[in-house]
Amino acid sequence: MKGEKQEIHHTKPIRCIVKLGGAAITCKNELEKINEENLDIVSSQLRQAMMPGWSSSMKVLGMDWSKRHGESEVSGNIEDFVHNANVDSSRFVVVHGAGSFGHFQASKSGVHKGGLDQSLVKAGFVATRISVTTLNLEVVRALAREGIPSIGMSPFSCGWSTKEKNIASADLAVVDKAIDSGFIPVLHGDAVLDKLQGCSILSGDVIIRHLAAHLKPEYVVFLTDVFGVYDRPPTEPNAVLLREIAVGKDGKWSVVKPELQNMDKQVQTTVAAHDTTGGMETKIAEAAMIARLGIDVYIVKAGCRQPQTTH
Amino acid sequence: MKGEKQEIHHTKPIRCIVKLGGAAITCKNELEKINEENLDIVSSQLRQAMMPGWSSSMKVLGMDWSKRHGESEVSGNIEDFVHNANVDSSRFVVVHGAGSFGHFQASKSGVHKGGLDQSLVKAGFVATRISVTTLNLEVVRALAREGIPSIGMSPFSCGWSTKEKNIASADLAVVDKAIDSGFIPVLHGDAVLDKLQGCSILSGDVIIRHLAAHLKPEYVVFLTDVFGVYDRPPTEPNAVLLREIAVGKDGKWSVVKPELQNMDKQVQTTVAAHDTTGGMETKIAEAAMIARLGIDVYIVKAGCRQPQTTH
């Protein structure tokens, strides 16, 4: 998606905000299961994108020195760092969705509808945060294993809160400082406090939009489990991949490529029953909001080398 | 430890800040191993302390609905909440140390000495945070399984930073809001940014002192792996348990009970080689700083029912 460019100058611009879609890094149909293969591929590709000085002859300097499950020793070759100073990375921010983490706990308890005075909602809030922070830790570890200086930053802890699904407060100074210190902040969709209804679910897409408006990155990439945005659920026959979407100043979006045969036919979006963050319609609307800021948005299948050209 | 009481009135006072010592909840001599038995006992005792309305005839309403390792189903009986509204808890804050998590990564890379421009330190910072947040998640889960509405809050993400080992900034508003919403914040010793040297280790004890000064709890409890403070390392023969320590207005402390036979003999403290936060001397000094604020401090062996009377 492309919007009209605004002239913004930064001494140290943020290169990219990447959204790792929950469906791309977890197994959608299995509760709390990470798609390890996808996550590893994505992490490796992000390293190549973030570290322009890195060549394939160089060793990957892993930064996860924790024990992996079932092992007694820490991973990573700490000695390698002494002889290798080049761990500088471009200024990126990573935000990931929840996928098969968190959604179950949130929808069972109704965290997205608020009401912390109800014991079920309060417990669901705790359970949801446990689940999404478990995923966050695993994403941070996967990126760190690829030598990306990733730092987990939970929106709740960073003081993010909502009011009617919009951001009411967010301490971006902490994110700024982490970037300035050379780290890659890794945020995620989270259960947060809500000024009106007590609590709510803050989706990764809303976080991305807020970060994009503040950080003004060169571009925003959404890594998903499909090749991009289709005119109807991509599991349906004859679903057409939309290659280019234009966003007007009013935030309204229209399909530029391909020319849809039947222009009266609306783009159909669905919301899965367990999805507490609004499904594809919310996602497109959020992406359009970013394009409106003059920031190019790419929607790409995770692990692919050929991005869908959407602008 | 006891200091002179100051008259402070709160409409909703914080009852207690509890420090779970790293040595008490992890296996000190085994890298990244949680002392599950101790952690479970402590979590159960904290539930009893935090939930005055709870009786043994009531069901424990677990709030960790995640899969436990090796299981395919989520834990916790979500339906129970519908018929049971009583999950109110006293206003507590939990802070835990790192034990066998984080110390290895921090000391190997020198995170406590700063220097984020060195690749080893930067990687060590990432590795340390991965390790300590792994422990934090497990502590939050253990408390949640006991029905405690625990919320993990990483000091780095909450905007805590240091300057020469002291707190330079800390967003206590997030902690306050979590407490006001009925949650039990769970903070931990963390790698943070430092205004002078780039980065540093913020110990759980320094966090406790800062929280105590701000929140003015009724009391502070340190749960450790020994019965309290001894006149020398408790592994040495003839080590004497100090039952009562008085703290003067100047912050200096002296042993009141028992009367030491040789008063010239100083209390000996040691710092383990892998400990980047200062060992027992720092811990006593931090406890004394809290007592000086007029807040009683109890130092107790984790899992014991009879606390050491120190005041």
Coordinates of C-alpha atoms in Angstrom, one line a residue, chain B:
Chain B
M1 CA 14.9 -5.0 60.9
K2 CA 12.9 -2.1 62.4
G3 CA 13.3 1.6 61.8
E4 CA 11.4 4.5 63.3
K5 CA 7.8 4.6 62.1
Q6 CA 6.7 7.5 60.0
E7 CA 3.0 8.3 59.9
I8 CA 1.8 7.6 56.4
H9 CA -1.8 7.2 55.5
H10 CA -3.1 5.5 52.4
T11 CA -6.7 4.9 51.5
K12 CA -5.6 1.5 50.1
P13 CA -2.3 0.7 51.6
I14 CA 0.1 -1.8 50.1
R15 CA 0.3 -4.7 52.5
C16 CA 3.6 -6.2 51.6
I17 CA 6.5 -6.3 49.2
V18 CA 7.9 -9.8 49.0
K19 CA 11.4 -10.6 47.7
L20 CA 11.8 -14.2 46.4
G21 CA 15.6 -14.7 46.7
G22 CA 17.1 -16.2 43.6
A23 CA 18.9 -18.8 45.7
A24 CA 15.5 -19.8 47.2
I25 CA 13.6 -20.4 44.0
T26 CA 16.4 -21.8 41.8
C27 CA 19.0 -24.5 42.2
K28 CA 22.1 -22.4 42.8
N29 CA 24.6 -24.9 41.5
E30 CA 22.7 -25.9 38.4
L31 CA 22.5 -23.5 35.5
E32 CA 18.9 -22.2 34.8
K33 CA 17.2 -24.8 37.0
I34 CA 14.1 -23.8 39.0
N35 CA 13.7 -25.2 42.5
E36 CA 10.2 -26.3 41.6
E37 CA 9.4 -27.7 45.1
N38 CA 10.4 -24.5 46.9
L39 CA 8.7 -22.3 44.3
D40 CA 5.4 -24.3 44.7
I41 CA 5.6 -24.1 48.5
V42 CA 6.3 -20.4 48.4
S43 CA 3.5 -19.8 45.9
S44 CA 1.0 -21.7 48.1
Q45 CA 2.0 -19.8 51.2
L46 CA 1.8 -16.5 49.4
R47 CA -1.7 -17.4 48.3
Q48 CA -2.7 -18.0 51.9
A49 CA -1.1 -14.7 52.9
M50 CA -2.6 -12.7 50.0
M51 CA -6.1 -14.0 50.1
P52 CA -7.6 -13.6 53.6
G53 CA -11.0 -14.8 52.4
W54 CA -9.6 -18.1 51.2
S55 CA -10.3 -21.2 53.3
S56 CA -9.0 -24.7 52.8
S57 CA -12.4 -25.9 51.8
M58 CA -12.3 -23.7 48.7
K59 CA -11.0 -24.7 45.4
V60 CA -7.8 -23.1 44.2
L61 CA -8.7 -21.2 41.0
G62 CA -5.7 -21.5 38.8
M63 CA -5.0 -18.7 36.4
D64 CA -2.3 -20.3 34.3
W65 CA -4.3 -21.7 31.4
S66 CA -1.3 -22.5 29.3
K67 CA -0.1 -25.9 28.3
R68 CA 2.4 -27.3 30.7
H69 CA 5.4 -28.9 29.1
G70 CA 4.6 -32.3 27.5
E71 CA 0.8 -31.8 27.9
S72 CA -1.5 -31.2 25.0
E73 CA -4.4 -29.6 26.9
V74 CA -4.5 -26.4 28.9
S75 CA -4.4 -26.5 32.6
G76 CA -6.9 -24.8 34.9
N77 CA -10.7 -25.3 35.2
I78 CA -12.1 -22.2 33.6
E79 CA -15.7 -23.2 34.4
D80 CA -14.9 -22.9 38.1
F81 CA -14.7 -19.1 37.9
V82 CA -18.3 -18.8 36.8
H83 CA -19.5 -20.1 40.2
N84 CA -16.8 -18.5 42.3
A85 CA -16.3 -14.7 42.4
N86 CA -13.9 -14.5 45.3
V87 CA -10.4 -13.9 43.8
D88 CA -9.7 -10.6 45.6
S89 CA -6.3 -10.4 47.1
S90 CA -4.4 -8.1 49.4
R91 CA -2.2 -5.5 47.7
F92 CA 1.2 -7.3 47.4
V93 CA 4.1 -6.8 45.1
V94 CA 6.5 -9.6 44.3
V95 CA 10.1 -9.1 43.3
H96 CA 12.5 -12.0 42.6
G97 CA 16.2 -12.4 42.1
A98 CA 17.9 -14.3 39.4
G99 CA 19.6 -17.2 41.1
S100 CA 21.1 -19.5 38.5
F101 CA 19.4 -17.5 35.8
G102 CA 21.1 -14.5 34.2
H103 CA 24.2 -14.4 36.5
F104 CA 26.2 -16.6 34.2
Q105 CA 25.3 -14.6 31.1
A106 CA 25.9 -11.2 32.9
S107 CA 29.2 -12.1 34.4
K108 CA 30.6 -13.8 31.3
S109 CA 30.0 -10.7 29.2
G110 CA 30.4 -8.0 31.9
V111 CA 27.0 -6.4 31.5
H112 CA 27.3 -5.0 35.0
K113 CA 30.4 -3.1 34.0
G114 CA 28.7 -1.5 31.0
G115 CA 30.0 -0.8 27.5
L116 CA 27.2 -1.6 25.0
D117 CA 29.5 -0.6 22.1
Q118 CA 31.3 -3.9 22.7
S119 CA 29.6 -6.8 20.8
L120 CA 30.2 -9.2 23.7
V121 CA 28.4 -6.8 26.2
K122 CA 25.6 -6.2 23.8
A123 CA 25.1 -9.9 23.2
G124 CA 25.4 -10.6 27.0
F125 CA 22.7 -8.0 27.6
V126 CA 20.3 -9.8 25.2
A127 CA 21.3 -13.2 26.7
T128 CA 20.9 -12.0 30.3
R129 CA 17.4 -10.6 29.6
I130 CA 16.3 -13.8 27.9
S131 CA 17.5 -15.8 30.9
V132 CA 15.9 -13.6 33.6
T133 CA 12.6 -13.2 31.7
T134 CA 12.4 -17.0 31.4
L135 CA 12.6 -17.2 35.2
N136 CA 10.1 -14.4 35.6
L137 CA 7.6 -16.2 33.4
E138 CA 7.9 -19.4 35.4
V139 CA 7.5 -17.5 38.7
V140 CA 4.4 -15.7 37.3
R141 CA 3.0 -19.1 36.2
A142 CA 3.7 -20.7 39.6
L143 CA 1.8 -17.9 41.4
A144 CA -1.0 -18.0 38.8
R145 CA -1.4 -21.7 39.3
E146 CA -2.2 -20.9 43.0
G147 CA -4.8 -18.4 41.9
I148 CA -2.7 -15.3 42.5
P149 CA -3.5 -12.7 39.8
S150 CA 0.2 -12.3 39.0
I151 CA 1.4 -10.0 36.2
G152 CA 5.0 -10.2 35.0
M153 CA 6.6 -6.7 34.7
S154 CA 10.1 -6.5 33.4
P155 CA 12.0 -3.5 34.8
F156 CA 13.6 -2.8 31.5
S157 CA 10.2 -2.6 29.8
C158 CA 8.8 -0.5 32.6
G159 CA 11.5 2.1 31.8
W160 CA 13.7 1.4 34.8
S161 CA 17.3 2.6 34.2
T162 CA 20.3 3.2 36.5
K163 CA 23.1 5.6 37.1
E164 CA 26.0 4.3 39.0
K165 CA 24.0 1.3 40.3
N166 CA 21.2 3.6 41.6
I167 CA 17.8 4.0 40.0
A168 CA 17.9 6.8 37.5
S169 CA 14.4 6.4 36.3
A170 CA 11.5 4.0 36.9
D171 CA 7.9 4.3 35.7
L172 CA 6.1 3.4 38.9
A173 CA 2.8 4.6 37.5
V174 CA 2.5 1.2 35.6
V175 CA 3.1 -0.7 38.8
D176 CA 0.6 1.5 40.6
K177 CA -2.1 0.9 37.9
A178 CA -1.5 -2.8 38.0
I179 CA -2.0 -2.9 41.7
D180 CA -5.1 -0.6 41.5
S181 CA -6.6 -3.0 39.0
G182 CA -6.2 -5.9 41.5
F183 CA -3.1 -7.6 40.1
I184 CA 0.1 -8.6 41.8
P185 CA 3.0 -7.2 39.9
V186 CA 6.0 -9.5 39.6
L187 CA 9.2 -7.7 39.0
H188 CA 12.7 -9.1 38.8
G189 CA 16.4 -8.3 38.7
D190 CA 17.1 -7.3 35.2
A191 CA 19.7 -5.9 32.7
V192 CA 18.9 -2.3 32.1
L193 CA 20.3 0.8 30.4
D194 CA 22.7 2.9 32.5
K195 CA 23.0 6.7 32.0
L196 CA 26.8 6.7 32.5
Q197 CA 28.1 3.3 31.5
G198 CA 25.5 2.3 28.9
C199 CA 24.1 -0.7 30.7
S200 CA 24.1 -2.3 34.1
I201 CA 22.5 -5.0 36.2
L202 CA 19.6 -3.7 38.4
S203 CA 19.3 -6.1 41.3
G204 CA 16.0 -7.2 42.8
D205 CA 17.1 -5.7 46.2
V206 CA 17.6 -2.2 44.7
I207 CA 14.1 -2.6 43.1
I208 CA 12.6 -3.5 46.4
R209 CA 14.1 -0.5 48.1
H210 CA 12.8 1.8 45.4
L211 CA 9.4 0.3 45.5
A212 CA 9.3 0.4 49.3
A213 CA 10.2 4.1 49.4
H214 CA 7.4 4.8 46.9
L215 CA 4.7 2.4 47.9
K216 CA 5.3 2.5 51.7
P217 CA 4.1 -1.1 52.4
E218 CA 3.3 -2.3 55.9
Y219 CA 6.2 -4.6 55.7
V220 CA 8.8 -6.1 53.4
V221 CA 9.7 -9.8 53.5
F222 CA 12.9 -11.3 52.1
L223 CA 12.5 -15.0 51.4
T224 CA 16.0 -16.5 51.2
D225 CA 17.6 -19.9 51.2
V226 CA 19.0 -19.5 54.7
F227 CA 17.3 -18.8 58.0
G228 CA 18.3 -15.2 57.9
V229 CA 21.4 -13.1 58.2
Y230 CA 24.4 -14.8 59.9
D231 CA 27.6 -13.3 61.3
R232 CA 29.6 -15.1 58.6
P233 CA 28.7 -17.3 55.6
P234 CA 26.2 -19.8 57.0
T235 CA 28.1 -22.7 55.5
E236 CA 31.0 -22.0 58.0
P237 CA 31.1 -23.8 61.4
N238 CA 29.8 -21.8 64.3
A239 CA 28.0 -19.3 62.1
V240 CA 25.5 -17.4 64.4
L241 CA 22.0 -16.4 63.2
L242 CA 21.4 -12.7 63.9
R243 CA 17.8 -12.6 65.3
E244 CA 17.4 -8.8 65.5
I245 CA 19.2 -6.0 63.7
A246 CA 18.5 -2.4 64.6
V247 CA 18.9 0.3 62.0
G248 CA 19.8 3.9 63.0
K249 CA 18.7 7.1 61.4
D250 CA 22.0 7.3 59.6
G251 CA 21.3 3.9 58.0
K252 CA 24.0 2.2 60.0
W253 CA 23.0 -1.2 61.4
S254 CA 24.0 -3.1 64.5
V255 CA 23.1 -6.6 65.8
V256 CA 20.8 -6.5 68.8
K257 CA 20.1 -10.2 69.3
P258 CA 21.9 -12.3 70.0
E259 CA 24.6 -10.5 71.9
L260 CA 27.8 -11.5 70.0
Q261 CA 30.4 -12.9 72.4
N262 CA 33.2 -11.0 70.7
M263 CA 31.7 -7.6 69.8
D264 CA 35.0 -6.6 68.0
K265 CA 34.4 -9.4 65.6
Q266 CA 32.8 -7.9 62.5
V267 CA 30.0 -9.5 60.6
Q268 CA 31.7 -11.1 57.6
T269 CA 30.1 -11.0 54.2
T270 CA 31.3 -12.6 51.0
V271 CA 30.5 -12.1 47.3
A272 CA 30.4 -15.1 45.1
A273 CA 32.5 -14.8 41.9
H274 CA 29.4 -15.1 39.6
D275 CA 27.3 -12.6 41.6
T276 CA 27.1 -9.3 39.7
T277 CA 24.9 -7.6 42.2
G278 CA 27.1 -7.4 45.3
G279 CA 26.4 -10.4 47.5
M280 CA 25.1 -10.3 51.1
E281 CA 26.6 -7.0 52.0
T282 CA 24.5 -5.2 49.4
K283 CA 21.5 -7.2 50.5
I284 CA 21.9 -6.2 54.1
A285 CA 22.5 -2.6 53.2
E286 CA 19.4 -2.5 51.0
A287 CA 17.3 -4.1 53.8
A288 CA 18.7 -1.5 56.2
M289 CA 17.7 1.3 53.8
I290 CA 14.1 0.0 53.9
A291 CA 14.0 -0.2 57.7
R292 CA 15.2 3.4 57.8
L293 CA 12.0 4.4 56.0
G294 CA 10.1 3.1 59.0
I295 CA 9.1 -0.2 57.3
D296 CA 9.7 -3.5 59.2
V297 CA 11.8 -5.9 57.3
Y298 CA 11.6 -9.7 57.8
I299 CA 14.3 -12.0 56.5
V300 CA 12.9 -15.5 56.4
K301 CA 13.9 -18.9 55.0
A302 CA 11.6 -19.7 52.1
G303 CA 9.1 -22.4 52.9
C304 CA 9.3 -22.0 56.7
R305 CA 6.4 -21.2 58.9
Q306 CA 8.4 -19.6 61.7
P307 CA 10.0 -16.4 60.6
Q308 CA 13.2 -15.1 62.1
T309 CA 12.3 -12.1 64.2
T310 CA 14.4 -9.3 63.0
H311 CA 13.6 -5.8 63.9

